[in-house]
CSV table of C-alpha atoms in Angstrom, one decimal:
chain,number,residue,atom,x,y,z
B,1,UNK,CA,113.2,113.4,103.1
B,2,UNK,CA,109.7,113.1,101.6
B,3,UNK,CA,107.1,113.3,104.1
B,4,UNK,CA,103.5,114.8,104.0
B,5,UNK,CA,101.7,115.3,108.0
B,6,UNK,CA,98.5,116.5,109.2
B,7,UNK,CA,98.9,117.5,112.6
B,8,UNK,CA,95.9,116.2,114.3
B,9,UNK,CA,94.9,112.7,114.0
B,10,UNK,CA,90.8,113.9,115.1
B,11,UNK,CA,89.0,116.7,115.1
B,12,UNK,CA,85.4,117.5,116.5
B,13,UNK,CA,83.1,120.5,115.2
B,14,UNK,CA,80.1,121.7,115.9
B,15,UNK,CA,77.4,121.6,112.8
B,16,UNK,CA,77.3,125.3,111.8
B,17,UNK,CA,81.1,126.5,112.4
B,18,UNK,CA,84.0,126.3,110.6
B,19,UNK,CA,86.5,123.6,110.2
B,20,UNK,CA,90.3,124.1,109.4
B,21,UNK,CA,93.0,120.9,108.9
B,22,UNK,CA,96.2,121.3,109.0
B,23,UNK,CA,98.8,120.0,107.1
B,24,UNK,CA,102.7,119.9,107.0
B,25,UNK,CA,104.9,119.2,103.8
B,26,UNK,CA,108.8,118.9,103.4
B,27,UNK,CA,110.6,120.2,100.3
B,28,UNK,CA,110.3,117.0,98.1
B,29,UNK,CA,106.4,117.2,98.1
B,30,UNK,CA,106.1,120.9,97.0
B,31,UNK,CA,104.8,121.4,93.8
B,32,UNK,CA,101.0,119.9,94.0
B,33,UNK,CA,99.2,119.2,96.2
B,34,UNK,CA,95.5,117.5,96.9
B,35,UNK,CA,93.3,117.3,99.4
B,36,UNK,CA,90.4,114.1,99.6
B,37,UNK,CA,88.0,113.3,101.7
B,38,UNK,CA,87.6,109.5,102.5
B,39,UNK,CA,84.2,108.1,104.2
B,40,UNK,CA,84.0,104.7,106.0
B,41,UNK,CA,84.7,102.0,103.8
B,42,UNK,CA,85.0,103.9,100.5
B,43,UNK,CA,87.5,105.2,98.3
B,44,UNK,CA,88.9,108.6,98.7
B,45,UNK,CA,86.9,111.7,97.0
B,46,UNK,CA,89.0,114.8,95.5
B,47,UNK,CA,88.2,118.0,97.0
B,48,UNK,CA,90.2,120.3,95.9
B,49,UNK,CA,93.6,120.9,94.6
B,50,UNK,CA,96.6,123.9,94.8
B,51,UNK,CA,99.7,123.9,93.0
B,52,UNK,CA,102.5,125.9,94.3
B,53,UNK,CA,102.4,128.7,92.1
B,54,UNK,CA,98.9,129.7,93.8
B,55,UNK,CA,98.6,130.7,97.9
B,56,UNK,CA,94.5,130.0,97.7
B,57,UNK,CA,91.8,128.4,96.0
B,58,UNK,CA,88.4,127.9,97.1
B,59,UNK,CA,85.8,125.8,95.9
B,60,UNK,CA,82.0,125.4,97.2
B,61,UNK,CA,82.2,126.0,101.0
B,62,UNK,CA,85.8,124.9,100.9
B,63,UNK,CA,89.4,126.6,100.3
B,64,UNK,CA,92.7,125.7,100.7
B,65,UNK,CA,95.4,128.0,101.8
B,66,UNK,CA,98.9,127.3,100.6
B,67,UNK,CA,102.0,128.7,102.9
B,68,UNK,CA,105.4,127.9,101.3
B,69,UNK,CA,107.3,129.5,103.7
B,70,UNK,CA,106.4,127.6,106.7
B,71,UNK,CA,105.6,124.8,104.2
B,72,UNK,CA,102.4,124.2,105.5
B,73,UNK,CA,98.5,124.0,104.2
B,74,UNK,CA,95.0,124.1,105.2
B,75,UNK,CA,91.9,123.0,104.7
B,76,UNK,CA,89.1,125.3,105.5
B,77,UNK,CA,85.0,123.6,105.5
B,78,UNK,CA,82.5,126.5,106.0
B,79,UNK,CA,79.3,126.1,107.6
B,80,UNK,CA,80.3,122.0,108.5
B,81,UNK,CA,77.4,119.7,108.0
B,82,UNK,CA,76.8,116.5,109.2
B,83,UNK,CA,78.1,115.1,105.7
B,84,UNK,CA,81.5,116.6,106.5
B,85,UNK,CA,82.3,113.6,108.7
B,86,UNK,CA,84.9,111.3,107.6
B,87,UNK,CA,88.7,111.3,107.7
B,88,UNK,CA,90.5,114.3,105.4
B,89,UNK,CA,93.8,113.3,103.7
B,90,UNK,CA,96.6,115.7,102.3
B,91,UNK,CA,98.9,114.7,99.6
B,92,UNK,CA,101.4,116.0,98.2
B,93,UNK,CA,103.3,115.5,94.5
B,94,UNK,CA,107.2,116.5,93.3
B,95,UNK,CA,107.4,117.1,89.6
B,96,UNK,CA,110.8,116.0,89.6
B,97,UNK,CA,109.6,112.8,91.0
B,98,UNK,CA,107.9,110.1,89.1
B,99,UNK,CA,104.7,109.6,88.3
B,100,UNK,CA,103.6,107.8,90.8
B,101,UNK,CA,104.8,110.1,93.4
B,102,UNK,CA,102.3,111.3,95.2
B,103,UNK,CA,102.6,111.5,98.9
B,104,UNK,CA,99.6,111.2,101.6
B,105,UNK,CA,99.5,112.4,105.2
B,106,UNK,CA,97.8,109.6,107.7
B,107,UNK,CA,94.1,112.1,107.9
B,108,UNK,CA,92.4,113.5,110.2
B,109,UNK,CA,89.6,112.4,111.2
B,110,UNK,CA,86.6,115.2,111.4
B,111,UNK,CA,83.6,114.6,113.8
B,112,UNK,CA,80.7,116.9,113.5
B,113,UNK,CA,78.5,117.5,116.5
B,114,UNK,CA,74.6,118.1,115.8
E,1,UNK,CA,84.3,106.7,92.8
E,2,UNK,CA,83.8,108.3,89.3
E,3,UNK,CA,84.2,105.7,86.5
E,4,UNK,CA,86.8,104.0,88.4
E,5,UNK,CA,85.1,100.5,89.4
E,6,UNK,CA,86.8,97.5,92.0
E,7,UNK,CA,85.5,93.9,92.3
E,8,UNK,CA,85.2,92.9,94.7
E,9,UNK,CA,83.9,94.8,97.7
E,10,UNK,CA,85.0,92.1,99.8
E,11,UNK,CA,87.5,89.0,99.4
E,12,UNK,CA,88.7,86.5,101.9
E,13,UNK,CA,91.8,84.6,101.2
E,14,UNK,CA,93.0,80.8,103.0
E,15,UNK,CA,96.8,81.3,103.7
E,16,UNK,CA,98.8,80.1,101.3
E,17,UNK,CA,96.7,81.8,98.0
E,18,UNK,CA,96.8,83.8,95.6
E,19,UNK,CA,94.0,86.3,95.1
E,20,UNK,CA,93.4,88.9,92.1
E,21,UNK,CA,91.8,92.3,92.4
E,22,UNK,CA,90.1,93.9,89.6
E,23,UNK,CA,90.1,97.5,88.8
E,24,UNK,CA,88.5,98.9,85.7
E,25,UNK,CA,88.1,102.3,84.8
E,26,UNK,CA,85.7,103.9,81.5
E,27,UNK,CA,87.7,108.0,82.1
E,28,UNK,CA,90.5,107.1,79.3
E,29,UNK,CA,92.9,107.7,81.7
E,30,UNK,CA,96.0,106.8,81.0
E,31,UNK,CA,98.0,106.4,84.3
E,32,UNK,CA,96.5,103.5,87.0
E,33,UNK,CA,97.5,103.0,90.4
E,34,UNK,CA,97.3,100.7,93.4
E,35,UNK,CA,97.7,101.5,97.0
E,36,UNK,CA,97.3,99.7,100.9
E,37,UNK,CA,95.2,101.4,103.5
E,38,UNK,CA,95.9,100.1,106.6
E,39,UNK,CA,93.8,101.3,109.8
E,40,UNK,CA,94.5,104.8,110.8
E,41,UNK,CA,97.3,105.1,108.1
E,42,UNK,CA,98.0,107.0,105.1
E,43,UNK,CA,97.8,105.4,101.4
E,44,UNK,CA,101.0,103.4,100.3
E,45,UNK,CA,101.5,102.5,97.0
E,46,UNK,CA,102.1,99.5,95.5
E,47,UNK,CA,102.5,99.6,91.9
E,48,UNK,CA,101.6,102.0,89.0
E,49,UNK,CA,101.1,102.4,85.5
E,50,UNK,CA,101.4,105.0,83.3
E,51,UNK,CA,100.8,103.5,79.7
E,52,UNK,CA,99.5,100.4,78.4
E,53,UNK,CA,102.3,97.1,79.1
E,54,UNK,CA,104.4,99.3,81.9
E,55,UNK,CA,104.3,99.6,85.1
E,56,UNK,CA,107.0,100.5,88.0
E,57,UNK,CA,107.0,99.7,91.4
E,58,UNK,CA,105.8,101.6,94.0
E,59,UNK,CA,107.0,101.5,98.0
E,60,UNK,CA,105.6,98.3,99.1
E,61,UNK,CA,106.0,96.0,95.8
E,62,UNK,CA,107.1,92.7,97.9
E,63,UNK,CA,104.2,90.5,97.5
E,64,UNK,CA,101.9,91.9,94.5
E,65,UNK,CA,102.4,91.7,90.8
E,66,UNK,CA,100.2,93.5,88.3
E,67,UNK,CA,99.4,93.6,84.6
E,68,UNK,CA,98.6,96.1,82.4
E,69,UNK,CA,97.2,94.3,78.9
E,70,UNK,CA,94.5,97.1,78.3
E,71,UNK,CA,94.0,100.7,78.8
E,72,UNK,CA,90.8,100.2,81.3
E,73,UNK,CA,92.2,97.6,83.5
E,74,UNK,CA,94.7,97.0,86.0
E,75,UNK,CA,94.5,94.0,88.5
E,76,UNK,CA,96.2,93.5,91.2
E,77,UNK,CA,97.5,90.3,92.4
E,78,UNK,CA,98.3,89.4,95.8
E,79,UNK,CA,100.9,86.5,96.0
E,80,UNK,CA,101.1,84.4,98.8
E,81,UNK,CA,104.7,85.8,99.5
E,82,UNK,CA,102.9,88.8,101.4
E,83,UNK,CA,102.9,87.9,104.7
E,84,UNK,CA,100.6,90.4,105.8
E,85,UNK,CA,98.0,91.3,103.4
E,86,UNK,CA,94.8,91.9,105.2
E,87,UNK,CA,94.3,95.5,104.0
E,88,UNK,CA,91.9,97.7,102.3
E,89,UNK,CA,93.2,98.3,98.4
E,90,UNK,CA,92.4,101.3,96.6
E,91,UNK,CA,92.6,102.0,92.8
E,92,UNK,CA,93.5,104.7,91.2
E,93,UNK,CA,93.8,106.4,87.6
E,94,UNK,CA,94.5,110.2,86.6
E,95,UNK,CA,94.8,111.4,82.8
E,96,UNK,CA,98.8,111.2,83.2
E,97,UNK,CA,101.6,111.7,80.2
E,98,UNK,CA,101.4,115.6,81.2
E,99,UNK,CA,98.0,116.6,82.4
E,100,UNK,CA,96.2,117.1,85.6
E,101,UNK,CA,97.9,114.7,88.1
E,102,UNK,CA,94.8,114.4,90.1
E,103,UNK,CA,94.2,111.0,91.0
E,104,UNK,CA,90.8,109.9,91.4
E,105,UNK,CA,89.6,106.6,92.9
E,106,UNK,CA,87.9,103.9,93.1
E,107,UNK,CA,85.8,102.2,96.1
E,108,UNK,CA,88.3,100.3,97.0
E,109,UNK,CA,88.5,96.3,98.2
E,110,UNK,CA,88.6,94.8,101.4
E,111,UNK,CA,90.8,91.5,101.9
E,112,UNK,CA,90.9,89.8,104.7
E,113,UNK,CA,93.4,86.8,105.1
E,114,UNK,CA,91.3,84.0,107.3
């Protein structure tokens, strides 16, 4: 079926290293897919997006790596601030699907430690 | 939030009502899009629309009804056939009929059923 998973509901970092999330995808939600960050009590904020044809894109201080064989992606934060904390959604979209189908995971929650 | 806007930040609702939440939105997009947060879950949509006087359903329709009379605006009523509607709602819009599918969104609304 359609389903789109992070695999751990929290993380906690230390300001200064890197951060990767993890995400899992089925075959329904395999041709897009979006990563947003989402602070407490506000609406989610893109971050960056792959489509399948692509294994990697990065953007400022962030990439996103893009396995299809294992059918998994990543979210990678260099250099995590403070600013980084709030919860990280995946989602995932199917062409063939309609419009409105885009699938999220539950997040993760990220925790940076000063 | 981009130019994606939600009034209001908070509503409280007696048992029984009917409450309508606005979303607006100045980015020309044409697709718009409503979705529940519940605590520590993903985004589940509701209802969307991509074009002026359409919309489909969405996963969890049982209980809402929209409109879609203008470009910029889709509001989101919530009937008093949802039995449990004490959520956070979030807005959404992307440029739709082809484009990018990224959705971007707005602050999103609190209700709280007293």
């Amino acid at each position: 079926g359609e389903s789109v998973g992070l695999h751990l509901p929290t993380l906690s970092v230390q300001e200064g290293d890197n951060s990767i999330i993890n995400c899992a995808y089925s075959n329904s939600a395999s041709d897009y897919f979006i990563w947003y960050k989402q602070e407490s009590g506000k609406g989610p904020q893109f971050i960056i997006d792959i489509r399948s044809n692509m294994d990697k894109r990065q953007g400022q201080r962030v990439t996103v790596l893009l396995n299809k064989t294992v059918k998994h992606l990543s979210l990678q934060i260099a250099a995590t601030q403070p600013g980084d904390s709030a919860v990280y959604f995946c989602a995932g979209l199917n062409y063939g699907g309609s419009q409105g189908n885009l699938i999220f995971g539950k997040g993760t929650k990220l925790s940076v430690k000063p | 939030d981009g130019g994606i806007t939600q009034s209001p930040k908070y509503l409280f609702r007696k048992e029984g009502q009917n409450v309508t939440l606005s979303c607006e939105q100045n980015l020309n997009h044409d697709a718009m899009y409503w979705y529940r947060q519940d605590p520590g879950q993903g985004l589940r949509l509701i209802y969307y629309s991509q074009i002026v006087n359409d919309f489909q359903k969405g996963d969890i329709a049982e209980g809402y009804s929209v409109s879609r009379e203008k470009k910029e605006s889709f509001p989101l009523t919530v009937t008093s056939a949802q039995k449990n509607p004490t959520a956070f709602y979030l807005c959404a819009s992307s440029i739709g009929r082809g484009g990018t599918d990224t959705q971007y969104f707005g602050p999103g609304t609190r209700l709280t059923v007293l």
